[in-house]
Amino acid sequence: KCFREKSIVEQELYDFIISILPGYNIIENDRKTLDGKELDILIPELNIAFEMNGLIWHSEKYNDDKFYHINKTKSCLEKGIELYHIFEDEWLLKKDICKSRIKHILKKNKNKIYARKCIISEVSIKDQRDFLNNNHIQGYVPSKFAYGLYYNSELLSVMIFGNKRISLGSKSKENEYELLRFCSKKNYNIPGAAQKLFSHFIKIHNPSVIISYADRRWSNGKLYNKINPKFYNANHDDSDSPLSALVAGEVYFCTYDLEVDGAVIEISA
């Protein structure tokens, strides 16, 4: 990234972070950590950094390295820093979801309800659509099975499953599924939600294999290990991956295989 004037969205992101982390040392435009490469926002005390990726400067017109973002993420991880990428259009169009996710990353979501206090129920298509569009950065996708956690009749978390998507290079076989979406209500922290919903699906449907993809911009993939240790990594970071054309390798591809007894492959950076 070349030297340039800070954008309005970068300033908004910085202002939001300092508003929820008063008293922290928050560094803008850090060029020391990655030996000249810029980090828009660095929080040294937490080993967390954020990038606000503008649609123009981060387009192929100005940067033809399709692995630029994933390599920057890896460079940070080598130094013990978790780097999160936010694209300008996400901030402009889904700012409330972005802010909620940032607060979750920084452990500042104050509304906490434990999953053990919630009940599980199927979620209607209408409620799926409304909840995911309002709370998931990628919004709604059609599913085959959807389960939610309810507390005092309020929907707090949703996990949906479907057949493996051919468009992402997968072919469905009998009793094999894809975990399509999981999220909780904005500004809420629901400890144990993913584990409870996933275990319920396993109990009801007894699948042989479940695959899932995690967006590397927002996720380090560790959620899968929390859900169940039988998730193992089949990470696609190479240019020959069927995913590379879509997301330049910035996706985790993980498989839950009940035929692999206790096999665990650490999800790598």
Coordinates of C-alpha atoms in Angstrom, one line a residue:
K1 CA 0.0 0.0 0.0
C2 CA 1.4 3.4 -1.0
F3 CA 1.4 6.5 1.2
R4 CA -1.9 8.3 0.7
E5 CA -4.5 10.3 2.5
K6 CA -6.7 8.4 4.9
S7 CA -10.1 7.6 3.7
I8 CA -13.4 8.5 5.4
V9 CA -14.2 4.8 6.1
E10 CA -10.7 4.3 7.6
Q11 CA -11.3 7.2 9.9
E12 CA -14.7 5.9 10.9
L13 CA -13.2 2.5 11.7
Y14 CA -10.5 4.1 13.8
D15 CA -13.0 6.3 15.7
F16 CA -15.2 3.3 16.4
I17 CA -12.4 1.2 17.8
I18 CA -11.0 3.9 20.1
S19 CA -14.6 4.5 21.3
I20 CA -14.8 0.9 22.6
L21 CA -11.2 0.6 23.8
P22 CA -10.6 3.7 25.8
G23 CA -7.1 3.9 27.3
Y24 CA -5.6 1.4 24.8
N25 CA -2.6 2.3 22.6
I26 CA -4.1 2.1 19.1
I27 CA -1.6 2.8 16.3
E28 CA -2.7 4.1 12.9
N29 CA -0.8 3.3 9.7
D30 CA 1.8 1.1 11.3
R31 CA 4.7 0.3 9.0
K32 CA 7.2 -1.2 11.6
T33 CA 5.5 -4.5 12.3
L34 CA 5.6 -5.8 8.7
D35 CA 8.8 -4.2 7.7
G36 CA 7.3 -1.4 5.6
K37 CA 3.9 -2.9 4.7
E38 CA 1.1 -0.9 6.3
L39 CA -1.4 -2.0 8.9
D40 CA -4.3 0.5 9.0
I41 CA -5.0 -0.1 12.7
L42 CA -2.8 -2.0 15.2
I43 CA -3.6 -2.8 18.8
P44 CA -0.3 -4.0 20.3
E45 CA -1.7 -4.9 23.7
L46 CA -4.2 -7.4 22.1
N47 CA -2.0 -8.5 19.1
I48 CA -4.9 -7.6 16.8
A49 CA -4.9 -5.5 13.6
F50 CA -7.6 -4.3 11.2
E51 CA -7.4 -3.4 7.6
M52 CA -10.0 -1.3 5.8
N53 CA -9.7 -2.4 2.2
G54 CA -11.0 0.2 -0.3
L55 CA -12.7 -1.1 -3.4
I56 CA -10.5 0.9 -5.7
W57 CA -7.0 0.5 -4.2
H58 CA -7.6 -3.2 -3.4
S59 CA -9.0 -4.0 -6.9
E60 CA -7.1 -6.0 -9.6
K61 CA -6.5 -2.7 -11.4
Y62 CA -4.1 -1.6 -8.7
N63 CA -3.0 -4.9 -7.2
D64 CA -2.8 -8.0 -9.5
D65 CA -1.5 -10.2 -6.6
K66 CA -4.6 -12.3 -5.8
F67 CA -2.8 -13.6 -2.7
Y68 CA -1.9 -10.2 -1.3
H69 CA -4.5 -10.2 1.5
I70 CA -3.9 -13.8 2.6
N71 CA -0.1 -13.4 2.6
K72 CA -0.5 -10.2 4.7
T73 CA -2.6 -12.2 7.1
K74 CA 0.0 -14.9 7.3
S75 CA 2.8 -12.4 7.8
C76 CA 0.9 -11.1 10.8
L77 CA 0.3 -14.5 12.2
E78 CA 4.0 -15.2 12.1
K79 CA 4.4 -12.3 14.5
G80 CA 1.5 -13.5 16.7
I81 CA -1.0 -10.9 15.4
E82 CA -4.5 -11.7 14.2
L83 CA -5.3 -9.5 11.2
Y84 CA -8.9 -8.8 10.2
H85 CA -9.9 -7.4 6.7
I86 CA -13.0 -5.3 6.2
F87 CA -14.0 -4.2 2.7
E88 CA -15.3 -0.8 2.1
D89 CA -18.7 -1.9 0.8
E90 CA -19.2 -4.1 3.9
W91 CA -18.6 -1.1 6.1
L92 CA -20.9 1.1 4.0
L93 CA -23.8 -1.4 3.5
K94 CA -23.5 -3.5 6.7
K95 CA -21.9 -1.3 9.2
D96 CA -23.9 -2.5 12.1
I97 CA -22.9 -6.1 11.4
C98 CA -19.2 -5.1 11.1
K99 CA -19.3 -3.2 14.3
S100 CA -20.9 -6.1 16.1
R101 CA -18.2 -8.5 14.8
I102 CA -15.4 -6.1 15.8
K103 CA -16.9 -5.8 19.3
H104 CA -17.0 -9.6 19.5
I105 CA -13.3 -9.9 18.4
L106 CA -12.4 -7.3 21.0
K107 CA -14.6 -9.0 23.6
K108 CA -16.8 -6.0 24.0
N109 CA -20.2 -7.5 23.3
K110 CA -21.8 -7.0 26.7
N111 CA -25.1 -8.9 26.1
K112 CA -24.2 -12.4 27.2
I113 CA -26.6 -15.4 27.3
Y114 CA -25.2 -18.9 27.7
A115 CA -26.4 -21.5 25.2
R116 CA -27.4 -23.8 28.0
K117 CA -30.2 -21.4 28.9
C118 CA -31.6 -21.6 25.4
I119 CA -33.9 -24.1 23.7
I120 CA -33.4 -25.4 20.2
S121 CA -36.0 -25.3 17.6
E122 CA -36.3 -25.4 13.8
V123 CA -36.3 -22.0 12.1
S124 CA -38.8 -21.1 9.4
I125 CA -37.5 -19.9 6.0
K126 CA -38.8 -16.4 6.6
D127 CA -37.1 -16.2 10.0
Q128 CA -33.9 -17.7 8.5
R129 CA -33.9 -15.0 5.8
D130 CA -34.6 -12.2 8.2
F131 CA -32.1 -13.3 10.8
L132 CA -29.2 -14.0 8.4
N133 CA -29.7 -10.9 6.4
N134 CA -29.7 -8.8 9.5
N135 CA -26.8 -10.6 11.3
H136 CA -24.5 -12.5 8.9
I137 CA -22.0 -10.5 6.8
Q138 CA -22.8 -12.7 3.8
G139 CA -26.6 -12.8 4.3
Y140 CA -29.1 -15.5 3.6
V141 CA -28.7 -18.7 1.5
P142 CA -31.3 -21.4 1.0
S143 CA -30.8 -24.4 3.2
K144 CA -32.2 -27.9 3.8
F145 CA -32.1 -27.8 7.6
A146 CA -32.1 -24.8 10.0
Y147 CA -31.9 -24.8 13.8
G148 CA -31.9 -21.9 16.1
L149 CA -31.4 -21.1 19.8
Y150 CA -34.3 -19.3 21.5
Y151 CA -34.2 -17.5 24.8
N152 CA -37.6 -16.3 26.1
S153 CA -39.0 -16.8 22.6
E154 CA -36.3 -14.6 21.1
L155 CA -34.1 -16.0 18.3
L156 CA -30.4 -15.5 19.3
S157 CA -28.4 -17.9 17.1
V158 CA -28.9 -19.8 13.8
M159 CA -27.0 -22.6 12.1
I160 CA -28.1 -23.9 8.7
F161 CA -27.1 -27.0 6.6
G162 CA -27.6 -28.1 3.1
N163 CA -26.3 -30.3 0.3
K164 CA -22.6 -29.6 -0.6
R165 CA -22.5 -26.8 -3.1
I166 CA -21.3 -27.9 -6.6
S167 CA -20.4 -24.2 -7.3
L168 CA -17.7 -24.5 -4.7
G169 CA -16.2 -27.7 -6.1
S170 CA -18.1 -30.2 -4.0
K171 CA -20.3 -33.0 -5.0
S172 CA -23.0 -34.2 -2.7
K173 CA -23.3 -37.9 -1.7
E174 CA -25.9 -39.5 0.4
N175 CA -25.8 -38.3 4.1
E176 CA -23.1 -35.7 3.4
Y177 CA -23.8 -32.0 4.1
E178 CA -22.4 -28.6 4.2
L179 CA -22.6 -26.2 7.2
L180 CA -23.7 -23.1 5.3
R181 CA -24.1 -20.4 7.8
F182 CA -23.8 -19.8 11.6
C183 CA -24.2 -16.5 13.4
S184 CA -25.7 -15.0 16.5
K185 CA -27.7 -11.9 17.0
K186 CA -25.8 -8.6 16.6
N187 CA -24.2 -7.3 19.8
Y188 CA -24.8 -10.6 21.6
N189 CA -22.4 -13.2 22.9
I190 CA -23.9 -16.7 23.1
P191 CA -21.1 -18.9 24.6
G192 CA -21.6 -22.5 23.5
A193 CA -24.1 -21.7 20.7
A194 CA -22.2 -23.3 17.8
Q195 CA -21.4 -26.5 19.8
K196 CA -25.0 -26.9 20.9
L197 CA -26.5 -26.4 17.5
F198 CA -23.9 -28.6 15.7
S199 CA -24.3 -31.4 18.2
H200 CA -28.1 -31.2 17.8
F201 CA -27.8 -31.6 14.0
I202 CA -25.5 -34.6 14.5
K203 CA -27.9 -36.2 16.9
I204 CA -30.9 -35.8 14.6
H205 CA -29.4 -36.5 11.2
N206 CA -26.3 -38.7 12.0
P207 CA -24.4 -37.5 8.9
S208 CA -21.3 -39.2 7.6
V209 CA -19.5 -36.1 6.5
I210 CA -20.0 -32.3 6.9
I211 CA -17.9 -29.7 5.2
S212 CA -17.7 -26.0 5.8
Y213 CA -15.9 -22.9 4.6
A214 CA -14.6 -20.0 6.8
D215 CA -13.9 -16.6 5.5
R216 CA -10.2 -15.9 6.3
R217 CA -10.8 -12.2 6.4
W218 CA -13.0 -12.5 9.5
S219 CA -12.1 -16.0 10.8
N220 CA -9.1 -17.9 11.9
G221 CA -11.0 -21.2 11.6
K222 CA -10.7 -22.1 15.3
L223 CA -14.5 -22.2 15.7
Y224 CA -14.4 -25.6 14.0
N225 CA -12.2 -27.1 16.7
K226 CA -14.5 -25.7 19.3
I227 CA -17.5 -27.2 17.6
N228 CA -16.0 -30.7 17.5
P229 CA -12.4 -32.0 17.5
K230 CA -13.3 -34.3 14.6
F231 CA -13.2 -31.3 12.3
Y232 CA -10.0 -31.4 10.3
N233 CA -8.4 -29.0 7.9
A234 CA -8.3 -29.4 4.2
N235 CA -7.2 -25.9 3.6
H236 CA -7.2 -24.5 0.0
D237 CA -4.5 -21.9 -0.3
D238 CA -3.1 -22.8 -3.7
S239 CA -3.9 -21.4 -7.1
D240 CA -5.2 -24.8 -8.3
S241 CA -7.9 -24.9 -5.7
P242 CA -11.5 -24.7 -7.0
L243 CA -12.0 -21.9 -4.5
S244 CA -9.1 -19.8 -5.6
A245 CA -10.9 -18.1 -8.5
L246 CA -13.6 -17.0 -6.1
V247 CA -11.7 -15.8 -3.1
A248 CA -8.0 -16.0 -3.9
G249 CA -7.4 -18.8 -1.4
E250 CA -8.8 -16.8 1.6
V251 CA -11.1 -19.6 2.7
Y252 CA -10.7 -22.4 5.1
F253 CA -12.1 -25.7 3.8
C254 CA -12.8 -28.0 6.8
T255 CA -14.3 -31.5 7.0
Y256 CA -16.1 -33.2 9.8
D257 CA -15.8 -37.0 9.1
L258 CA -17.4 -39.4 11.5
E259 CA -15.4 -42.2 9.9
V260 CA -12.2 -40.6 11.1
D261 CA -12.0 -41.6 14.7
G262 CA -10.7 -38.7 16.7
A263 CA -8.5 -37.4 13.8
V264 CA -7.5 -33.8 14.3
I265 CA -5.4 -31.8 11.9
E266 CA -4.7 -28.3 13.4
I267 CA -6.3 -25.6 11.2
S268 CA -3.2 -23.8 9.9
A269 CA -2.6 -20.2 9.0

